[in-house]
PDB file of C-alpha atoms in Angstrom:
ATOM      1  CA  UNK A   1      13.600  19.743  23.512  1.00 52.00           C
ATOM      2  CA  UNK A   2      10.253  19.219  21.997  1.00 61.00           C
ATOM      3  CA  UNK A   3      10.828  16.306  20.001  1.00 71.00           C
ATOM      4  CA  UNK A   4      11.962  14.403  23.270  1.00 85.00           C
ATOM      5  CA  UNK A   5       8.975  15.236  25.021  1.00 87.00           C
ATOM      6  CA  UNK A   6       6.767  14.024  21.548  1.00 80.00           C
ATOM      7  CA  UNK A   7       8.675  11.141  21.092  1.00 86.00           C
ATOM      8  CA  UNK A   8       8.404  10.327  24.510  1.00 90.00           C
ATOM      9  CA  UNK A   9       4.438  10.637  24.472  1.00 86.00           C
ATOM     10  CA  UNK A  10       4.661   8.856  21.124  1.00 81.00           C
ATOM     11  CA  UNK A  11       6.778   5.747  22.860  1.00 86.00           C
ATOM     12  CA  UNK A  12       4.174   5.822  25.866  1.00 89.00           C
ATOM     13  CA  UNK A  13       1.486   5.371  23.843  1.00 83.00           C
ATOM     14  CA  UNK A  14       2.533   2.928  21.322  1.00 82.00           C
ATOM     15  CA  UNK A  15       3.517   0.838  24.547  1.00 87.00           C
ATOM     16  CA  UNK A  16      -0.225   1.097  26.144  1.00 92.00           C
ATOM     17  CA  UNK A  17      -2.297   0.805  22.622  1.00 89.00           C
ATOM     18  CA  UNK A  18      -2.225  -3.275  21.850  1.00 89.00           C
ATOM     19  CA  UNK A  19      -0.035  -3.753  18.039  1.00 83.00           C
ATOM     20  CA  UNK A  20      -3.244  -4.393  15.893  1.00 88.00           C
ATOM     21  CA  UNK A  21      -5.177  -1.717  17.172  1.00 90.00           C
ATOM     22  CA  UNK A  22      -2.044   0.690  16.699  1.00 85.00           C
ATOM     23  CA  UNK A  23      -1.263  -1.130  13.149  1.00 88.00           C
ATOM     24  CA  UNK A  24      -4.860  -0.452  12.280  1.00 92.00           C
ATOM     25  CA  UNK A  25      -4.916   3.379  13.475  1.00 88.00           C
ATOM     26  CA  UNK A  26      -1.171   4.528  11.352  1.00 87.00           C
ATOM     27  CA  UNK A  27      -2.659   2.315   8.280  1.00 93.00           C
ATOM     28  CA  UNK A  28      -6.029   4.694   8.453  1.00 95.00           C
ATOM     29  CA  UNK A  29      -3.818   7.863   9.488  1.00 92.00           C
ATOM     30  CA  UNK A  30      -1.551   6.822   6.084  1.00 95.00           C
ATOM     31  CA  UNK A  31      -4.236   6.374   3.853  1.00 97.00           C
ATOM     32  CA  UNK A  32      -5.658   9.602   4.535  1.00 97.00           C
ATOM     33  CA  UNK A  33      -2.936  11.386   4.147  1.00 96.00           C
ATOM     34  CA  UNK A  34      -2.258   9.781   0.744  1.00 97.00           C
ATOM     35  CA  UNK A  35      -5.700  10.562  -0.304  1.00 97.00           C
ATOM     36  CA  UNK A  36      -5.493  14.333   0.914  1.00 96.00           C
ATOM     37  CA  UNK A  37      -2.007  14.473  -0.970  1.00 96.00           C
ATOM     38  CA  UNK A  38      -3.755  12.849  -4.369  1.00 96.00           C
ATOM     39  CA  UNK A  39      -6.572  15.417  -3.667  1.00 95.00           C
ATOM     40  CA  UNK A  40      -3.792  18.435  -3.450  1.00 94.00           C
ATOM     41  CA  UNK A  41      -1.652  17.211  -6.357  1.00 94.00           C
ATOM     42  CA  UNK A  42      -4.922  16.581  -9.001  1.00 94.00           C
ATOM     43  CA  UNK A  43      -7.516  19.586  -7.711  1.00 91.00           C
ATOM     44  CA  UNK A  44      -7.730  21.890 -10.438  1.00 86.00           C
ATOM     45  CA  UNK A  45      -7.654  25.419  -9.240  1.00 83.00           C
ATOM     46  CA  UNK A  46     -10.596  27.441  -9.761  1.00 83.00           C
ATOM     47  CA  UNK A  47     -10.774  29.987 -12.867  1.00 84.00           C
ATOM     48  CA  UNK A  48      -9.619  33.578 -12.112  1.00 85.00           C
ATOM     49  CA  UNK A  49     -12.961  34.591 -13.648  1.00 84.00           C
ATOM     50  CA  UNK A  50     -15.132  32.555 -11.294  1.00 70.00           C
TER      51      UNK A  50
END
């Protein structure tokens, strides 16, 4: 039931935001997710000691 009422909000407002301005805001939301994920995978975890 909740992932009709998302989707639906997602649908609306894909439909009102104009293409490049939506292309634009997933290709920012992607590359910061990427960057968080490289961030996760390659931070080294602090010394027990420290």
């Amino acid at each position: 039931m909740d992932t009709d009422v998302m989707m639906q909000v997602l649908q609306y407002l894909l439909g009102v935001i104009p293409g490049d301005i939506a292309g634009n805001m997933i290709a920012v939301v992607t590359t910061i997710v990427t960057i968080c994920t490289l961030i996760i995978r390659f931070w080294k975890m602090p010394e027990p000691t420290s």
